[in-house]
Tab-separated table of C-alpha atoms in Angstrom:
chain	number	residue	atom	x	y	z
D	13	UNK	CA	-13.085	-23.807	10.910
D	14	UNK	CA	-11.489	-25.284	14.010
D	15	UNK	CA	-10.982	-28.819	12.715
D	16	UNK	CA	-9.262	-29.215	9.337
D	17	UNK	CA	-9.787	-32.985	9.332
D	18	UNK	CA	-13.536	-32.567	9.677
D	19	UNK	CA	-13.620	-29.750	7.138
D	20	UNK	CA	-11.964	-32.018	4.650
D	21	UNK	CA	-14.612	-34.682	5.192
D	22	UNK	CA	-11.800	-36.903	6.442
D	23	UNK	CA	-13.665	-38.100	9.508
D	24	UNK	CA	-16.598	-39.218	7.403
D	25	UNK	CA	-14.372	-41.160	4.993
D	26	UNK	CA	-12.533	-42.778	7.924
D	27	UNK	CA	-15.721	-43.753	9.752
D	28	UNK	CA	-17.251	-45.285	6.628
D	29	UNK	CA	-14.063	-47.239	5.852
D	30	UNK	CA	-13.875	-48.524	9.441
D	31	UNK	CA	-17.590	-49.314	9.602
D	32	UNK	CA	-17.346	-51.332	6.391
D	33	UNK	CA	-15.094	-53.711	8.242
D	34	UNK	CA	-17.432	-53.879	11.240
D	35	UNK	CA	-20.282	-54.909	8.935
D	36	UNK	CA	-18.083	-57.617	7.427
D	37	UNK	CA	-17.341	-58.867	10.932
D	38	UNK	CA	-21.047	-59.106	11.720
D	39	UNK	CA	-21.595	-61.125	8.555
J	20	UNK	CA	-8.524	-14.676	-10.328
J	21	UNK	CA	-6.451	-17.802	-11.096
J	22	UNK	CA	-6.467	-20.484	-8.481
J	23	UNK	CA	-4.190	-23.461	-8.070
J	24	UNK	CA	-4.256	-26.562	-5.925
J	25	UNK	CA	-0.624	-27.288	-5.205
J	26	UNK	CA	-1.268	-30.479	-3.209
J	27	UNK	CA	0.021	-33.522	-5.163
J	28	UNK	CA	-3.056	-35.447	-3.983
J	29	UNK	CA	-4.793	-33.657	-6.863
J	30	UNK	CA	-4.656	-34.861	-10.426
J	31	UNK	CA	-3.256	-31.469	-11.462
J	32	UNK	CA	-2.525	-28.110	-9.792
J	33	UNK	CA	-4.555	-26.300	-12.451
J	34	UNK	CA	-8.111	-25.427	-11.508
J	35	UNK	CA	-10.831	-24.852	-14.091
J	36	UNK	CA	-11.760	-21.154	-13.589
J	37	UNK	CA	-15.336	-21.974	-14.652
J	38	UNK	CA	-15.825	-24.255	-11.673
J	39	UNK	CA	-17.325	-23.033	-8.429
J	40	UNK	CA	-15.434	-23.314	-5.160
J	41	UNK	CA	-17.723	-26.161	-4.170
J	42	UNK	CA	-17.043	-28.074	-7.388
J	43	UNK	CA	-13.287	-27.605	-6.950
J	44	UNK	CA	-13.580	-28.881	-3.400
J	45	UNK	CA	-15.628	-31.900	-4.521
J	46	UNK	CA	-13.050	-32.762	-7.167
J	47	UNK	CA	-10.217	-32.414	-4.656
J	48	UNK	CA	-12.082	-34.658	-2.229
J	49	UNK	CA	-12.632	-37.206	-4.997
J	50	UNK	CA	-8.865	-37.296	-5.616
J	51	UNK	CA	-7.690	-37.928	-2.079
J	52	UNK	CA	-10.528	-40.182	-0.836
J	53	UNK	CA	-9.028	-43.431	-2.245
J	54	UNK	CA	-5.693	-42.615	-0.577
J	55	UNK	CA	-7.424	-42.026	2.768
J	56	UNK	CA	-9.308	-45.324	2.409
J	57	UNK	CA	-5.970	-47.064	1.804
J	58	UNK	CA	-4.646	-45.571	5.039
J	59	UNK	CA	-7.670	-46.968	6.904
J	60	UNK	CA	-7.134	-50.395	5.306
J	61	UNK	CA	-3.468	-50.227	6.311
J	62	UNK	CA	-4.441	-49.343	9.899
J	63	UNK	CA	-6.833	-52.291	10.088
J	64	UNK	CA	-3.933	-54.615	9.310
J	65	UNK	CA	-1.763	-53.304	12.171
J	66	UNK	CA	-1.906	-56.106	14.780
J	67	UNK	CA	-3.818	-54.734	17.784
J	68	UNK	CA	-5.273	-51.663	16.055
J	69	UNK	CA	-8.761	-53.165	15.777
J	70	UNK	CA	-8.657	-53.985	19.493
J	71	UNK	CA	-8.554	-50.258	20.330
J	72	UNK	CA	-11.909	-48.564	20.938
J	73	UNK	CA	-13.590	-47.327	17.781
J	74	UNK	CA	-13.453	-43.658	18.855
J	75	UNK	CA	-9.709	-44.041	19.427
J	76	UNK	CA	-9.257	-45.696	16.026
J	77	UNK	CA	-11.044	-42.710	14.455
J	78	UNK	CA	-9.011	-40.176	16.480
J	79	UNK	CA	-5.707	-41.795	15.493
J	80	UNK	CA	-6.679	-41.884	11.835
J	81	UNK	CA	-8.026	-38.342	11.833
J	82	UNK	CA	-4.850	-37.002	13.379
J	83	UNK	CA	-2.343	-39.212	11.565
J	84	UNK	CA	-3.643	-39.763	8.029
J	85	UNK	CA	-1.738	-36.793	6.615
J	86	UNK	CA	1.525	-38.020	8.185
J	87	UNK	CA	0.984	-41.547	6.885
J	88	UNK	CA	0.347	-40.150	3.406
J	89	UNK	CA	3.534	-38.071	3.571
J	90	UNK	CA	5.518	-41.241	4.319
J	91	UNK	CA	3.706	-43.364	1.738
J	92	UNK	CA	3.960	-40.771	-1.007
J	93	UNK	CA	7.532	-39.643	-0.302
J	94	UNK	CA	8.407	-41.003	-3.753
J	95	UNK	CA	6.223	-38.318	-5.387
J	96	UNK	CA	8.861	-35.791	-4.354
J	97	UNK	CA	11.992	-36.050	-6.469
J	98	UNK	CA	14.717	-34.098	-4.746
J	99	UNK	CA	17.278	-34.622	-7.504
J	100	UNK	CA	15.102	-32.926	-10.126
J	101	UNK	CA	13.254	-30.846	-7.493
J	102	UNK	CA	9.931	-31.967	-8.942
J	103	UNK	CA	6.614	-33.150	-7.525
J	104	UNK	CA	4.525	-35.771	-9.326
J	105	UNK	CA	0.776	-35.226	-9.011
J	106	UNK	CA	-1.714	-38.105	-8.869
J	107	UNK	CA	-2.538	-37.409	-12.529
J	108	UNK	CA	1.023	-38.537	-13.288
J	109	UNK	CA	2.443	-35.192	-14.435
J	110	UNK	CA	5.550	-33.690	-12.844
J	111	UNK	CA	5.837	-30.057	-11.813
J	112	UNK	CA	8.988	-28.329	-10.650
J	113	UNK	CA	9.073	-26.994	-7.118
J	114	UNK	CA	9.769	-23.524	-8.541
J	115	UNK	CA	6.648	-23.701	-10.747
J	116	UNK	CA	4.526	-24.756	-7.782
J	117	UNK	CA	6.034	-21.980	-5.678
J	118	UNK	CA	5.061	-19.505	-8.389
J	119	UNK	CA	1.519	-20.944	-8.216
J	120	UNK	CA	1.405	-20.058	-4.545
J	121	UNK	CA	2.856	-23.093	-2.768
J	122	UNK	CA	4.121	-22.199	0.668
J	123	UNK	CA	7.200	-23.257	2.646
J	124	UNK	CA	5.332	-26.491	3.372
J	125	UNK	CA	6.297	-27.728	-0.089
J	126	UNK	CA	10.027	-27.170	0.505
J	127	UNK	CA	9.722	-28.799	3.911
J	128	UNK	CA	8.017	-31.827	2.372
J	129	UNK	CA	10.701	-32.149	-0.300
J	130	UNK	CA	13.391	-31.990	2.415
J	131	UNK	CA	11.592	-34.549	4.557
J	132	UNK	CA	11.096	-36.954	1.647
J	133	UNK	CA	14.757	-36.691	0.707
J	134	UNK	CA	15.954	-37.519	4.215
J	135	UNK	CA	13.509	-40.396	4.574
J	136	UNK	CA	14.412	-41.883	1.184
J	137	UNK	CA	18.129	-41.572	1.978
J	138	UNK	CA	17.676	-43.964	4.908
J	139	UNK	CA	17.120	-46.690	2.287
J	140	UNK	CA	14.457	-48.572	4.222
J	141	UNK	CA	12.909	-51.796	2.935
J	142	UNK	CA	9.170	-52.026	2.310
J	143	UNK	CA	8.709	-53.959	5.557
J	144	UNK	CA	10.667	-51.379	7.573
J	145	UNK	CA	8.744	-48.524	5.991
J	146	UNK	CA	5.467	-50.259	6.749
J	147	UNK	CA	6.345	-50.760	10.424
J	148	UNK	CA	7.569	-47.169	10.678
J	149	UNK	CA	4.236	-46.026	9.189
J	150	UNK	CA	2.398	-48.010	11.873
J	151	UNK	CA	4.493	-46.238	14.544
J	152	UNK	CA	3.584	-42.889	12.975
J	153	UNK	CA	-0.116	-43.703	13.127
J	154	UNK	CA	-0.306	-45.196	16.620
J	155	UNK	CA	0.700	-42.221	18.772
J	156	UNK	CA	-0.821	-41.957	22.238
J	157	UNK	CA	-0.430	-38.164	22.386
J	158	UNK	CA	-2.914	-37.394	19.610
J	159	UNK	CA	-5.776	-35.191	20.676
J	160	UNK	CA	-9.040	-36.823	21.713
J	161	UNK	CA	-7.611	-40.226	22.706
J	162	UNK	CA	-9.820	-41.737	25.401
J	163	UNK	CA	-7.832	-44.790	26.406
J	164	UNK	CA	-4.282	-43.451	26.381
J	165	UNK	CA	-2.870	-46.555	28.116
J	166	UNK	CA	-4.083	-48.944	25.406
J	167	UNK	CA	-2.733	-46.764	22.601
J	168	UNK	CA	0.543	-46.306	24.467
J	169	UNK	CA	0.910	-50.069	24.962
J	170	UNK	CA	0.369	-50.701	21.247
J	171	UNK	CA	2.731	-47.863	20.344
J	172	UNK	CA	5.471	-49.350	22.541
J	173	UNK	CA	5.003	-52.799	21.009
J	174	UNK	CA	5.308	-51.326	17.521
J	175	UNK	CA	8.392	-49.278	18.431
J	176	UNK	CA	10.060	-52.382	19.905
J	177	UNK	CA	9.266	-54.344	16.749
J	178	UNK	CA	10.680	-51.542	14.587
J	179	UNK	CA	13.878	-51.358	16.645
J	180	UNK	CA	14.302	-55.120	16.437
J	181	UNK	CA	13.754	-55.160	12.657
J	182	UNK	CA	16.130	-52.238	12.027
J	183	UNK	CA	18.821	-53.743	14.291
J	184	UNK	CA	18.521	-57.080	12.485
J	185	UNK	CA	18.627	-55.577	8.991
J	186	UNK	CA	21.245	-52.860	9.641
J	187	UNK	CA	23.606	-54.256	12.306
J	188	UNK	CA	26.295	-51.680	11.511
J	189	UNK	CA	23.991	-48.677	11.285
J	190	UNK	CA	22.586	-48.244	14.762
J	191	UNK	CA	21.795	-44.564	14.094
J	192	UNK	CA	19.021	-45.446	11.633
J	193	UNK	CA	16.519	-46.262	14.378
J	194	UNK	CA	17.261	-42.973	16.172
J	195	UNK	CA	16.988	-41.062	12.898
J	196	UNK	CA	13.609	-42.684	12.254
J	197	UNK	CA	12.280	-41.710	15.661
J	198	UNK	CA	13.457	-38.159	15.024
J	199	UNK	CA	11.278	-38.148	11.910
J	200	UNK	CA	8.182	-38.258	14.145
J	201	UNK	CA	8.454	-34.625	15.345
J	202	UNK	CA	9.315	-33.587	11.771
J	203	UNK	CA	6.053	-35.180	10.619
J	204	UNK	CA	4.134	-33.400	13.380
J	205	UNK	CA	5.544	-30.125	12.223
J	206	UNK	CA	4.540	-30.839	8.589
J	207	UNK	CA	1.081	-31.868	9.804
J	208	UNK	CA	0.665	-28.560	11.660
J	209	UNK	CA	1.778	-26.557	8.639
J	210	UNK	CA	-0.628	-28.538	6.462
J	211	UNK	CA	-3.540	-27.925	8.855
J	212	UNK	CA	-2.878	-24.198	8.655
J	213	UNK	CA	-2.927	-24.411	4.837
J	214	UNK	CA	-6.206	-26.310	4.897
J	215	UNK	CA	-7.807	-23.721	7.127
J	216	UNK	CA	-6.661	-20.940	4.815
J	217	UNK	CA	-7.885	-22.890	1.784
J	218	UNK	CA	-11.317	-23.473	3.279
J	219	UNK	CA	-11.683	-19.863	4.379
J	220	UNK	CA	-10.897	-18.569	0.889
């Protein structure tokens, strides 16, 4: 329980939202 | 035992007692995910943010999303009526939420929102201030501190210039805004403690 942001799934949401943009860039 | 979710990022503080803890958590996550995505989209538009390393972009967002949301959703807290509007659109009084188990964090957030709103910032000023909140070189896990620091300084200079231009007779506004940064940190810490407690229970 050391990382509230990870517990919340926040990191996953952030990574996916950032990655979406990377994919657009590659296109 | 009755449970409540007093975070306004929910549609309502009332929790269906039939639902399991996991279902409640899923629903909560469903409510705040769009807001978090908006924060990421906002970050992408900050000039220079996408030039930072991807791990540093993630670290800044992980550490600062709550603070950005506090600034963006300050209008949910009505200090005149002492009410909080939840994402479902319904208002609840601070006293009601306190009775549901809300901690001192709620009062602190109402106080913060009041002080921020009283500064009467324009949308552009608020947006630049939000960028300054997000790009902080002293967040944990930052790998390239110099790059983040350089961007942070550029943003702070831009904010000072904008505030000085728009409020030539109110030089204290910029100082007051910078003093909001430690206030936000403090709210963020209190919120993290709440999240830990919530998850444990």
